[in-house]
Amino acid sequence: MGVTITDANTLTTIDNVDAILDGVIGYSLRGNPYKHAATMISWANSKKVPIVALDTPSGLDLTKGILYNPILTATATLTLALPKMGLFTAEAKEVVGELYLGDISVPSELYAEETLQLKVQNVFRYSDIVRIF
């Protein structure tokens, strides 16, 4: 595909990028990003290019909406399956950018399970990606 891959040790030497896809830290974040993750987040924020976050901007707690330091500021976020509560806090909205929901083919019956007890209709009946805000 012609995509350049580099490790975190040499990342800061790269200046010419067209866009950034953030998948550094996902749902399991507990506390401030550190070491290579912090370096990658800070580097991405220093670029003046569009940044798309997968599921969450790295550095955001998806359960409570806590912004850790450093935190990635996304142009857009593609969250998966269902939107997470932490994406909707006032603070989080400043780093989430445009919010989209992406279909990953979770069976609708799963949402009705006892642990979730959600009544979810087919939100992806017209498209695999739905804009939330």
CSV table of N, CA, C and O in Angstrom, one decimal:
chain,number,residue,atom,x,y,z
A,1,MET,N,0.8,-1.2,0.0
A,1,MET,CA,0.0,0.0,0.0
A,1,MET,C,0.9,1.3,0.0
A,1,MET,O,0.3,2.4,-0.1
A,2,GLY,N,2.1,1.1,0.1
A,2,GLY,CA,3.0,2.3,0.1
A,2,GLY,C,3.0,3.1,1.4
A,2,GLY,O,3.3,4.3,1.4
A,3,VAL,N,2.7,2.4,2.5
A,3,VAL,CA,2.6,3.1,3.8
A,3,VAL,C,3.9,2.9,4.5
A,3,VAL,O,4.5,1.8,4.6
A,4,THR,N,4.5,4.0,5.0
A,4,THR,CA,5.8,3.9,5.7
A,4,THR,C,5.5,3.5,7.2
A,4,THR,O,4.6,4.1,7.8
A,5,ILE,N,6.3,2.6,7.7
A,5,ILE,CA,6.2,2.2,9.0
A,5,ILE,C,7.5,2.4,9.7
A,5,ILE,O,8.5,2.2,9.2
A,6,THR,N,7.4,3.0,10.9
A,6,THR,CA,8.6,3.3,11.7
A,6,THR,C,8.3,3.0,13.2
A,6,THR,O,7.1,2.9,13.6
A,7,ASP,N,9.3,2.9,14.0
A,7,ASP,CA,9.0,2.7,15.4
A,7,ASP,C,9.1,4.0,16.2
A,7,ASP,O,9.5,5.1,15.7
A,8,ALA,N,8.7,4.0,17.4
A,8,ALA,CA,8.6,5.2,18.2
A,8,ALA,C,9.9,5.9,18.4
A,8,ALA,O,10.0,7.1,18.6
A,9,ASN,N,11.0,5.1,18.4
A,9,ASN,CA,12.3,5.7,18.6
A,9,ASN,C,12.7,6.7,17.5
A,9,ASN,O,13.5,7.6,17.8
A,10,THR,N,12.3,6.5,16.3
A,10,THR,CA,12.6,7.4,15.2
A,10,THR,C,11.5,8.2,14.7
A,10,THR,O,11.6,9.0,13.8
A,11,LEU,N,10.3,8.1,15.3
A,11,LEU,CA,9.1,8.8,14.9
A,11,LEU,C,9.4,10.4,14.9
A,11,LEU,O,8.9,11.0,14.0
A,12,THR,N,10.1,10.9,15.9
A,12,THR,CA,10.2,12.3,15.9
A,12,THR,C,11.1,12.9,14.8
A,12,THR,O,11.1,14.1,14.6
A,13,THR,N,11.7,12.0,14.0
A,13,THR,CA,12.5,12.5,12.9
A,13,THR,C,11.6,12.7,11.6
A,13,THR,O,12.1,13.2,10.6
A,14,ILE,N,10.4,12.3,11.7
A,14,ILE,CA,9.5,12.3,10.5
A,14,ILE,C,8.7,13.6,10.6
A,14,ILE,O,8.0,13.9,11.6
A,15,ASP,N,8.8,14.4,9.5
A,15,ASP,CA,8.1,15.7,9.5
A,15,ASP,C,7.0,15.7,8.4
A,15,ASP,O,6.0,16.4,8.6
A,16,ASN,N,7.2,15.0,7.3
A,16,ASN,CA,6.3,15.1,6.2
A,16,ASN,C,5.2,14.0,6.2
A,16,ASN,O,5.5,12.9,5.8
A,17,VAL,N,4.1,14.4,6.8
A,17,VAL,CA,2.9,13.4,6.8
A,17,VAL,C,1.7,14.1,6.3
A,17,VAL,O,1.5,15.3,6.4
A,18,ASP,N,0.8,13.3,5.7
A,18,ASP,CA,-0.4,13.9,5.2
A,18,ASP,C,-1.6,13.7,6.1
A,18,ASP,O,-2.5,14.5,6.1
A,19,ALA,N,-1.6,12.7,6.9
A,19,ALA,CA,-2.7,12.4,7.9
A,19,ALA,C,-2.1,11.4,8.9
A,19,ALA,O,-1.1,10.7,8.7
A,20,ILE,N,-2.8,11.3,10.0
A,20,ILE,CA,-2.4,10.4,11.1
A,20,ILE,C,-3.6,9.6,11.5
A,20,ILE,O,-4.7,10.1,11.7
A,21,LEU,N,-3.4,8.3,11.7
A,21,LEU,CA,-4.4,7.3,12.2
A,21,LEU,C,-3.9,6.9,13.6
A,21,LEU,O,-2.9,6.3,13.7
A,22,ASP,N,-4.7,7.3,14.6
A,22,ASP,CA,-4.4,7.0,16.0
A,22,ASP,C,-5.0,5.8,16.5
A,22,ASP,O,-6.2,5.6,16.5
A,23,GLY,N,-4.2,4.8,16.8
A,23,GLY,CA,-4.6,3.6,17.5
A,23,GLY,C,-3.7,3.2,18.6
A,23,GLY,O,-3.5,2.1,18.9
A,24,VAL,N,-3.0,4.2,19.2
A,24,VAL,CA,-2.0,4.0,20.2
A,24,VAL,C,-2.6,3.3,21.5
A,24,VAL,O,-2.1,2.3,21.9
A,25,ILE,N,-3.6,4.0,22.1
A,25,ILE,CA,-4.2,3.4,23.3
A,25,ILE,C,-5.7,3.4,23.1
A,25,ILE,O,-6.3,4.4,22.6
A,26,GLY,N,-6.3,2.3,23.5
A,26,GLY,CA,-7.8,2.2,23.3
A,26,GLY,C,-8.5,2.2,24.6
A,26,GLY,O,-8.2,2.9,25.6
A,27,TYR,N,-9.5,1.3,24.7
A,27,TYR,CA,-10.4,1.3,25.8
A,27,TYR,C,-9.8,1.0,27.2
A,27,TYR,O,-10.3,1.4,28.2
A,28,SER,N,-8.7,0.3,27.2
A,28,SER,CA,-8.1,-0.1,28.5
A,28,SER,C,-7.2,0.9,29.2
A,28,SER,O,-6.6,0.6,30.2
A,29,LEU,N,-7.3,2.1,28.8
A,29,LEU,CA,-6.4,3.2,29.4
A,29,LEU,C,-6.7,3.3,30.9
A,29,LEU,O,-7.8,3.4,31.3
A,30,ARG,N,-5.6,3.3,31.7
A,30,ARG,CA,-5.7,3.6,33.1
A,30,ARG,C,-4.6,4.6,33.5
A,30,ARG,O,-3.4,4.2,33.6
A,31,GLY,N,-4.8,5.9,33.5
A,31,GLY,CA,-3.8,6.8,33.9
A,31,GLY,C,-3.2,7.5,32.7
A,31,GLY,O,-3.5,7.2,31.6
A,32,ASN,N,-2.2,8.3,33.0
A,32,ASN,CA,-1.5,9.1,31.9
A,32,ASN,C,-0.7,8.2,31.0
A,32,ASN,O,0.0,7.3,31.5
A,33,PRO,N,-0.8,8.4,29.7
A,33,PRO,CA,0.1,7.7,28.8
A,33,PRO,C,1.6,8.0,29.1
A,33,PRO,O,1.9,9.1,29.5
A,34,TYR,N,2.4,7.0,28.9
A,34,TYR,CA,3.8,7.3,29.2
A,34,TYR,C,4.7,6.6,28.2
A,34,TYR,O,4.2,5.8,27.3
A,35,LYS,N,6.0,6.8,28.3
A,35,LYS,CA,7.0,6.2,27.4
A,35,LYS,C,6.7,6.4,25.9
A,35,LYS,O,6.4,7.5,25.5
A,36,HIS,N,6.7,5.4,25.1
A,36,HIS,CA,6.5,5.5,23.7
A,36,HIS,C,5.1,6.0,23.4
A,36,HIS,O,5.0,6.8,22.4
A,37,ALA,N,4.1,5.6,24.1
A,37,ALA,CA,2.8,6.1,23.9
A,37,ALA,C,2.7,7.6,24.0
A,37,ALA,O,2.1,8.3,23.2
A,38,ALA,N,3.3,8.2,25.0
A,38,ALA,CA,3.3,9.6,25.3
A,38,ALA,C,4.0,10.3,24.1
A,38,ALA,O,3.6,11.4,23.6
A,39,THR,N,5.2,9.7,23.7
A,39,THR,CA,6.0,10.3,22.6
A,39,THR,C,5.1,10.4,21.3
A,39,THR,O,5.1,11.4,20.7
A,40,MET,N,4.4,9.3,21.0
A,40,MET,CA,3.7,9.2,19.8
A,40,MET,C,2.5,10.2,19.8
A,40,MET,O,2.2,10.9,18.8
A,41,ILE,N,1.8,10.4,21.0
A,41,ILE,CA,0.7,11.3,21.1
A,41,ILE,C,1.2,12.7,20.9
A,41,ILE,O,0.6,13.5,20.2
A,42,SER,N,2.3,13.1,21.6
A,42,SER,CA,2.8,14.4,21.5
A,42,SER,C,3.3,14.7,20.1
A,42,SER,O,3.0,15.8,19.6
A,43,TRP,N,3.9,13.8,19.4
A,43,TRP,CA,4.4,14.0,18.1
A,43,TRP,C,3.2,14.2,17.1
A,43,TRP,O,3.2,15.1,16.3
A,44,ALA,N,2.1,13.4,17.3
A,44,ALA,CA,0.9,13.5,16.4
A,44,ALA,C,0.3,14.9,16.6
A,44,ALA,O,-0.1,15.6,15.6
A,45,ASN,N,0.2,15.3,17.9
A,45,ASN,CA,-0.4,16.7,18.1
A,45,ASN,C,0.4,17.8,17.5
A,45,ASN,O,-0.2,18.9,17.3
A,46,SER,N,1.7,17.6,17.3
A,46,SER,CA,2.5,18.7,16.8
A,46,SER,C,2.4,18.9,15.3
A,46,SER,O,2.8,19.9,14.8
A,47,LYS,N,1.8,17.9,14.6
A,47,LYS,CA,1.6,18.0,13.2
A,47,LYS,C,0.3,18.7,12.9
A,47,LYS,O,-0.7,18.6,13.6
A,48,LYS,N,0.3,19.5,11.8
A,48,LYS,CA,-0.8,20.2,11.4
A,48,LYS,C,-1.5,19.5,10.2
A,48,LYS,O,-1.6,20.0,9.1
A,49,VAL,N,-2.0,18.2,10.5
A,49,VAL,CA,-2.6,17.4,9.5
A,49,VAL,C,-3.9,16.8,10.2
A,49,VAL,O,-4.0,16.7,11.4
A,50,PRO,N,-4.8,16.3,9.4
A,50,PRO,CA,-6.0,15.6,10.0
A,50,PRO,C,-5.5,14.3,10.8
A,50,PRO,O,-4.6,13.6,10.4
A,51,ILE,N,-6.2,14.2,11.9
A,51,ILE,CA,-5.9,13.0,12.7
A,51,ILE,C,-7.3,12.3,13.0
A,51,ILE,O,-8.2,12.9,13.4
A,52,VAL,N,-7.3,11.0,12.6
A,52,VAL,CA,-8.5,10.1,12.8
A,52,VAL,C,-8.1,9.1,13.9
A,52,VAL,O,-7.2,8.4,13.8
A,53,ALA,N,-8.9,9.2,15.0
A,53,ALA,CA,-8.7,8.3,16.2
A,53,ALA,C,-9.6,7.1,16.0
A,53,ALA,O,-10.8,7.2,15.6
A,54,LEU,N,-9.1,5.9,16.3
A,54,LEU,CA,-9.9,4.6,16.2
A,54,LEU,C,-10.4,4.4,17.6
A,54,LEU,O,-9.7,4.2,18.6
A,55,ASP,N,-11.7,4.3,17.7
A,55,ASP,CA,-12.5,4.1,18.9
A,55,ASP,C,-12.4,5.2,19.9
A,55,ASP,O,-13.4,5.6,20.5
A,56,THR,N,-11.2,5.8,20.2
A,56,THR,CA,-11.0,6.9,21.1
A,56,THR,C,-9.8,7.6,20.8
A,56,THR,O,-8.8,7.0,20.3
A,57,PRO,N,-9.7,8.9,21.0
A,57,PRO,CA,-8.4,9.6,21.0
A,57,PRO,C,-7.5,9.0,22.1
A,57,PRO,O,-8.0,8.9,23.2
A,58,SER,N,-6.3,8.7,21.8
A,58,SER,CA,-5.4,8.1,22.8
A,58,SER,C,-5.2,9.2,23.9
A,58,SER,O,-5.0,10.3,23.7
A,59,GLY,N,-5.4,8.7,25.2
A,59,GLY,CA,-5.3,9.5,26.3
A,59,GLY,C,-6.7,9.9,26.9
A,59,GLY,O,-6.8,10.6,27.9
A,60,LEU,N,-7.8,9.4,26.3
A,60,LEU,CA,-9.1,9.6,26.8
A,60,LEU,C,-9.7,8.4,27.5
A,60,LEU,O,-9.7,7.3,26.9
A,61,ASP,N,-10.1,8.5,28.7
A,61,ASP,CA,-10.8,7.4,29.4
A,61,ASP,C,-12.2,7.3,28.8
A,61,ASP,O,-13.0,8.2,29.0
A,62,LEU,N,-12.5,6.2,28.2
A,62,LEU,CA,-13.8,6.0,27.5
A,62,LEU,C,-15.0,5.8,28.5
A,62,LEU,O,-16.2,6.0,28.1
A,63,THR,N,-14.7,5.4,29.7
A,63,THR,CA,-15.8,5.1,30.6
A,63,THR,C,-16.2,6.4,31.3
A,63,THR,O,-17.4,6.7,31.4
A,64,LYS,N,-15.3,7.3,31.8
A,64,LYS,CA,-15.6,8.5,32.5
A,64,LYS,C,-15.4,9.8,31.8
A,64,LYS,O,-15.7,10.8,32.3
A,65,GLY,N,-14.7,9.7,30.7
A,65,GLY,CA,-14.4,10.9,29.9
A,65,GLY,C,-13.3,11.7,30.5
A,65,GLY,O,-13.1,12.9,30.2
A,66,ILE,N,-12.4,11.1,31.3
A,66,ILE,CA,-11.3,11.8,31.8
A,66,ILE,C,-10.2,12.0,30.8
A,66,ILE,O,-9.9,11.1,30.0
A,67,LEU,N,-9.7,13.2,30.7
A,67,LEU,CA,-8.6,13.5,29.8
A,67,LEU,C,-7.3,13.4,30.5
A,67,LEU,O,-7.0,14.1,31.4
A,68,TYR,N,-6.5,12.4,30.1
A,68,TYR,CA,-5.2,12.3,30.7
A,68,TYR,C,-4.2,13.1,29.9
A,68,TYR,O,-4.5,13.7,28.9
A,69,ASN,N,-2.9,13.1,30.4
A,69,ASN,CA,-1.9,13.9,29.8
A,69,ASN,C,-0.7,13.0,29.4
A,69,ASN,O,-0.2,12.4,30.3
A,70,PRO,N,-0.3,13.0,28.2
A,70,PRO,CA,-0.8,13.8,27.0
A,70,PRO,C,-2.1,13.1,26.5
A,70,PRO,O,-2.3,12.0,26.7
A,71,ILE,N,-2.9,13.9,25.8
A,71,ILE,CA,-4.0,13.4,25.1
A,71,ILE,C,-4.0,13.9,23.7
A,71,ILE,O,-3.6,15.0,23.3
A,72,LEU,N,-4.4,13.0,22.8
A,72,LEU,CA,-4.5,13.3,21.4
A,72,LEU,C,-5.7,14.1,21.0
A,72,LEU,O,-6.8,13.8,21.5
A,73,THR,N,-5.5,15.1,20.2
A,73,THR,CA,-6.6,15.9,19.7
A,73,THR,C,-6.9,15.5,18.3
A,73,THR,O,-6.2,15.8,17.4
A,74,ALA,N,-8.1,14.8,18.2
A,74,ALA,CA,-8.4,14.3,16.9
A,74,ALA,C,-9.3,15.2,16.0
A,74,ALA,O,-10.0,16.0,16.6
A,75,THR,N,-9.2,15.1,14.7
A,75,THR,CA,-10.0,15.8,13.8
A,75,THR,C,-11.4,15.1,13.8
A,75,THR,O,-12.4,15.7,13.7
A,76,ALA,N,-11.3,13.7,13.8
A,76,ALA,CA,-12.5,12.9,13.8
A,76,ALA,C,-12.2,11.6,14.6
A,76,ALA,O,-11.0,11.2,14.7
A,77,THR,N,-13.2,11.0,15.2
A,77,THR,CA,-13.1,9.7,15.9
A,77,THR,C,-14.1,8.7,15.3
A,77,THR,O,-15.2,9.1,15.2
A,78,LEU,N,-13.6,7.6,15.0
A,78,LEU,CA,-14.4,6.5,14.6
A,78,LEU,C,-14.5,5.5,15.7
A,78,LEU,O,-13.6,4.7,16.0
A,79,THR,N,-15.6,5.5,16.5
A,79,THR,CA,-15.8,4.6,17.6
A,79,THR,C,-16.5,3.4,17.0
A,79,THR,O,-17.2,3.4,16.0
A,80,LEU,N,-16.4,2.2,17.7
A,80,LEU,CA,-16.8,1.0,17.1
A,80,LEU,C,-17.9,0.3,17.9
A,80,LEU,O,-17.9,0.4,19.1
A,81,ALA,N,-18.8,-0.3,17.2
A,81,ALA,CA,-20.0,-1.1,17.8
A,81,ALA,C,-21.0,-0.2,18.4
A,81,ALA,O,-22.1,-0.1,17.9
A,82,LEU,N,-20.7,0.5,19.5
A,82,LEU,CA,-21.6,1.4,20.2
A,82,LEU,C,-20.8,2.6,20.8
A,82,LEU,O,-19.6,2.4,21.2
A,83,PRO,N,-21.4,3.8,20.8
A,83,PRO,CA,-20.6,4.9,21.4
A,83,PRO,C,-20.4,4.6,22.9
A,83,PRO,O,-21.3,4.1,23.6
A,84,LYS,N,-19.3,5.0,23.4
A,84,LYS,CA,-18.9,4.9,24.8
A,84,LYS,C,-19.2,6.2,25.5
A,84,LYS,O,-19.1,7.3,25.0
A,85,MET,N,-19.7,6.1,26.8
A,85,MET,CA,-20.1,7.2,27.6
A,85,MET,C,-19.1,8.3,27.6
A,85,MET,O,-19.4,9.5,27.6
A,86,GLY,N,-17.8,8.0,27.8
A,86,GLY,CA,-16.7,9.0,27.9
A,86,GLY,C,-16.6,9.9,26.7
A,86,GLY,O,-16.0,11.0,26.9
A,87,LEU,N,-17.1,9.5,25.6
A,87,LEU,CA,-17.0,10.4,24.4
A,87,LEU,C,-17.9,11.6,24.5
A,87,LEU,O,-17.8,12.5,23.7
A,88,PHE,N,-18.9,11.6,25.4
A,88,PHE,CA,-19.9,12.6,25.4
A,88,PHE,C,-19.7,13.7,26.5
A,88,PHE,O,-20.6,14.6,26.6
A,89,THR,N,-18.7,13.6,27.3
A,89,THR,CA,-18.5,14.7,28.3
A,89,THR,C,-18.1,16.0,27.6
A,89,THR,O,-17.5,15.9,26.5
A,90,ALA,N,-18.3,17.1,28.2
A,90,ALA,CA,-17.9,18.4,27.6
A,90,ALA,C,-16.5,18.5,27.3
A,90,ALA,O,-16.0,18.9,26.3
A,91,GLU,N,-15.6,17.9,28.2
A,91,GLU,CA,-14.2,18.0,28.0
A,91,GLU,C,-13.8,17.1,26.9
A,91,GLU,O,-12.9,17.5,26.1
A,92,ALA,N,-14.4,15.9,26.8
A,92,ALA,CA,-14.0,15.0,25.7
A,92,ALA,C,-14.3,15.5,24.3
A,92,ALA,O,-13.6,15.3,23.4
A,93,LYS,N,-15.4,16.2,24.2
A,93,LYS,CA,-15.8,16.7,22.9
A,93,LYS,C,-14.8,17.6,22.3
A,93,LYS,O,-14.7,17.7,21.1
A,94,GLU,N,-13.9,18.2,23.1
A,94,GLU,CA,-12.9,19.1,22.6
A,94,GLU,C,-11.7,18.3,21.9
A,94,GLU,O,-11.0,18.8,21.1
A,95,VAL,N,-11.6,17.0,22.3
A,95,VAL,CA,-10.5,16.2,21.7
A,95,VAL,C,-11.0,15.1,20.7
A,95,VAL,O,-10.3,14.6,20.0
A,96,VAL,N,-12.3,14.9,20.7
A,96,VAL,CA,-12.9,13.8,19.9
A,96,VAL,C,-13.1,14.3,18.4
A,96,VAL,O,-12.9,13.5,17.5
A,97,GLY,N,-13.3,15.6,18.2
A,97,GLY,CA,-13.6,16.1,16.9
A,97,GLY,C,-15.0,15.6,16.4
A,97,GLY,O,-15.9,15.4,17.2
A,98,GLU,N,-15.1,15.4,15.1
A,98,GLU,CA,-16.3,14.8,14.6
A,98,GLU,C,-16.4,13.3,15.1
A,98,GLU,O,-15.4,12.6,15.0
A,99,LEU,N,-17.6,12.9,15.5
A,99,LEU,CA,-17.7,11.6,16.0
A,99,LEU,C,-18.6,10.7,15.1
A,99,LEU,O,-19.7,11.1,14.7
A,100,TYR,N,-18.0,9.5,14.7
A,100,TYR,CA,-18.7,8.6,13.8
A,100,TYR,C,-18.7,7.2,14.6
A,100,TYR,O,-17.9,6.9,15.4
A,101,LEU,N,-19.7,6.5,14.2
A,101,LEU,CA,-19.9,5.1,14.8
A,101,LEU,C,-19.8,4.1,13.6
A,101,LEU,O,-20.4,4.3,12.6
A,102,GLY,N,-18.9,3.1,13.8
A,102,GLY,CA,-18.6,2.2,12.8
A,102,GLY,C,-19.1,0.8,13.1
A,102,GLY,O,-19.0,0.3,14.3
A,103,ASP,N,-19.7,0.1,12.1
A,103,ASP,CA,-20.2,-1.2,12.3
A,103,ASP,C,-19.0,-2.2,12.3
A,103,ASP,O,-18.2,-2.3,11.3
A,104,ILE,N,-19.0,-3.1,13.3
A,104,ILE,CA,-18.0,-4.2,13.3
A,104,ILE,C,-18.7,-5.5,13.3
A,104,ILE,O,-18.2,-6.5,13.8
A,105,SER,N,-20.0,-5.5,12.9
A,105,SER,CA,-20.8,-6.7,12.8
A,105,SER,C,-21.1,-7.4,14.1
A,105,SER,O,-21.2,-8.7,14.1
A,106,VAL,N,-21.4,-6.6,15.1
A,106,VAL,CA,-21.8,-7.2,16.4
A,106,VAL,C,-23.3,-7.6,16.2
A,106,VAL,O,-24.1,-6.8,15.8
A,107,PRO,N,-23.6,-8.9,16.5
A,107,PRO,CA,-25.0,-9.3,16.3
A,107,PRO,C,-25.9,-8.5,17.3
A,107,PRO,O,-25.6,-8.3,18.4
A,108,SER,N,-27.1,-8.0,16.8
A,108,SER,CA,-28.0,-7.2,17.6
A,108,SER,C,-28.4,-8.0,18.9
A,108,SER,O,-28.7,-7.4,19.9
A,109,GLU,N,-28.5,-9.3,18.8
A,109,GLU,CA,-28.9,-10.1,20.0
A,109,GLU,C,-27.9,-9.9,21.1
A,109,GLU,O,-28.3,-10.1,22.3
A,110,LEU,N,-26.7,-9.7,20.8
A,110,LEU,CA,-25.7,-9.5,21.9
A,110,LEU,C,-26.0,-8.3,22.8
A,110,LEU,O,-25.8,-8.3,24.0
A,111,TYR,N,-26.5,-7.2,22.2
A,111,TYR,CA,-26.8,-6.0,23.0
A,111,TYR,C,-28.0,-6.3,24.0
A,111,TYR,O,-28.1,-5.6,25.0
A,112,ALA,N,-28.8,-7.3,23.7
A,112,ALA,CA,-29.9,-7.6,24.6
A,112,ALA,C,-29.6,-8.5,25.7
A,112,ALA,O,-30.4,-8.8,26.6
A,113,GLU,N,-28.3,-9.1,25.7
A,113,GLU,CA,-27.9,-10.0,26.8
A,113,GLU,C,-28.1,-9.3,28.1
A,113,GLU,O,-28.1,-8.1,28.3
A,114,GLU,N,-28.2,-10.1,29.1
A,114,GLU,CA,-28.5,-9.7,30.5
A,114,GLU,C,-27.5,-8.6,31.0
A,114,GLU,O,-27.9,-7.7,31.7
A,115,THR,N,-26.2,-8.7,30.7
A,115,THR,CA,-25.2,-7.8,31.2
A,115,THR,C,-25.4,-6.4,30.6
A,115,THR,O,-25.0,-5.4,31.2
A,116,LEU,N,-25.9,-6.3,29.3
A,116,LEU,CA,-26.1,-5.0,28.7
A,116,LEU,C,-27.5,-4.5,28.7
A,116,LEU,O,-27.8,-3.4,28.9
A,117,GLN,N,-28.5,-5.4,28.4
A,117,GLN,CA,-29.9,-5.1,28.4
A,117,GLN,C,-30.2,-3.9,27.6
A,117,GLN,O,-30.9,-3.0,28.0
A,118,LEU,N,-29.7,-3.8,26.4
A,118,LEU,CA,-29.9,-2.7,25.5
A,118,LEU,C,-30.9,-3.1,24.4
A,118,LEU,O,-30.9,-4.2,23.9
A,119,LYS,N,-31.7,-2.1,24.1
A,119,LYS,CA,-32.6,-2.3,22.9
A,119,LYS,C,-32.0,-1.5,21.8
A,119,LYS,O,-32.3,-0.3,21.6
A,120,VAL,N,-31.3,-2.2,21.0
A,120,VAL,CA,-30.6,-1.5,19.8
A,120,VAL,C,-31.2,-2.0,18.5
A,120,VAL,O,-31.2,-3.2,18.3
A,121,GLN,N,-31.7,-1.1,17.8
A,121,GLN,CA,-32.2,-1.4,16.5
A,121,GLN,C,-31.1,-1.3,15.5
A,121,GLN,O,-30.0,-0.9,15.8
A,122,ASN,N,-31.3,-1.7,14.3
A,122,ASN,CA,-30.3,-1.7,13.2
A,122,ASN,C,-29.9,-0.3,12.8
A,122,ASN,O,-30.3,0.2,11.9
A,123,VAL,N,-28.9,0.2,13.6
A,123,VAL,CA,-28.5,1.6,13.3
A,123,VAL,C,-27.6,1.7,12.0
A,123,VAL,O,-27.4,2.7,11.5
A,124,PHE,N,-27.2,0.5,11.6
A,124,PHE,CA,-26.3,0.5,10.4
A,124,PHE,C,-27.1,0.0,9.1
A,124,PHE,O,-26.6,-0.5,8.2
A,125,ARG,N,-28.4,0.2,9.1
A,125,ARG,CA,-29.2,-0.3,8.0
A,125,ARG,C,-29.0,0.5,6.7
A,125,ARG,O,-29.2,0.0,5.7
A,126,TYR,N,-28.5,1.7,6.8
A,126,TYR,CA,-28.3,2.5,5.6
A,126,TYR,C,-26.8,2.7,5.3
A,126,TYR,O,-26.5,3.0,4.2
A,127,SER,N,-25.9,2.5,6.3
A,127,SER,CA,-24.5,2.7,6.1
A,127,SER,C,-23.7,2.0,7.1
A,127,SER,O,-24.2,1.8,8.3
A,128,ASP,N,-22.5,1.6,6.8
A,128,ASP,CA,-21.6,1.0,7.8
A,128,ASP,C,-21.0,2.0,8.8
A,128,ASP,O,-20.4,1.6,9.8
A,129,ILE,N,-21.1,3.3,8.4
A,129,ILE,CA,-20.6,4.3,9.3
A,129,ILE,C,-21.7,5.4,9.4
A,129,ILE,O,-22.3,5.8,8.5
A,130,VAL,N,-21.9,5.8,10.7
A,130,VAL,CA,-23.0,6.7,11.0
A,130,VAL,C,-22.4,7.9,11.7
A,130,VAL,O,-21.6,7.7,12.7
A,131,ARG,N,-22.7,9.2,11.3
A,131,ARG,CA,-22.1,10.3,12.0
A,131,ARG,C,-23.0,10.6,13.2
A,131,ARG,O,-24.2,10.7,13.1
A,132,ILE,N,-22.4,10.8,14.3
A,132,ILE,CA,-23.1,11.1,15.6
A,132,ILE,C,-23.1,12.6,15.8
A,132,ILE,O,-24.1,13.2,16.1
A,133,PHE,N,-21.9,13.3,15.7
A,133,PHE,CA,-21.8,14.8,15.8
A,133,PHE,C,-20.6,15.2,15.1
A,133,PHE,O,-19.7,14.5,14.8
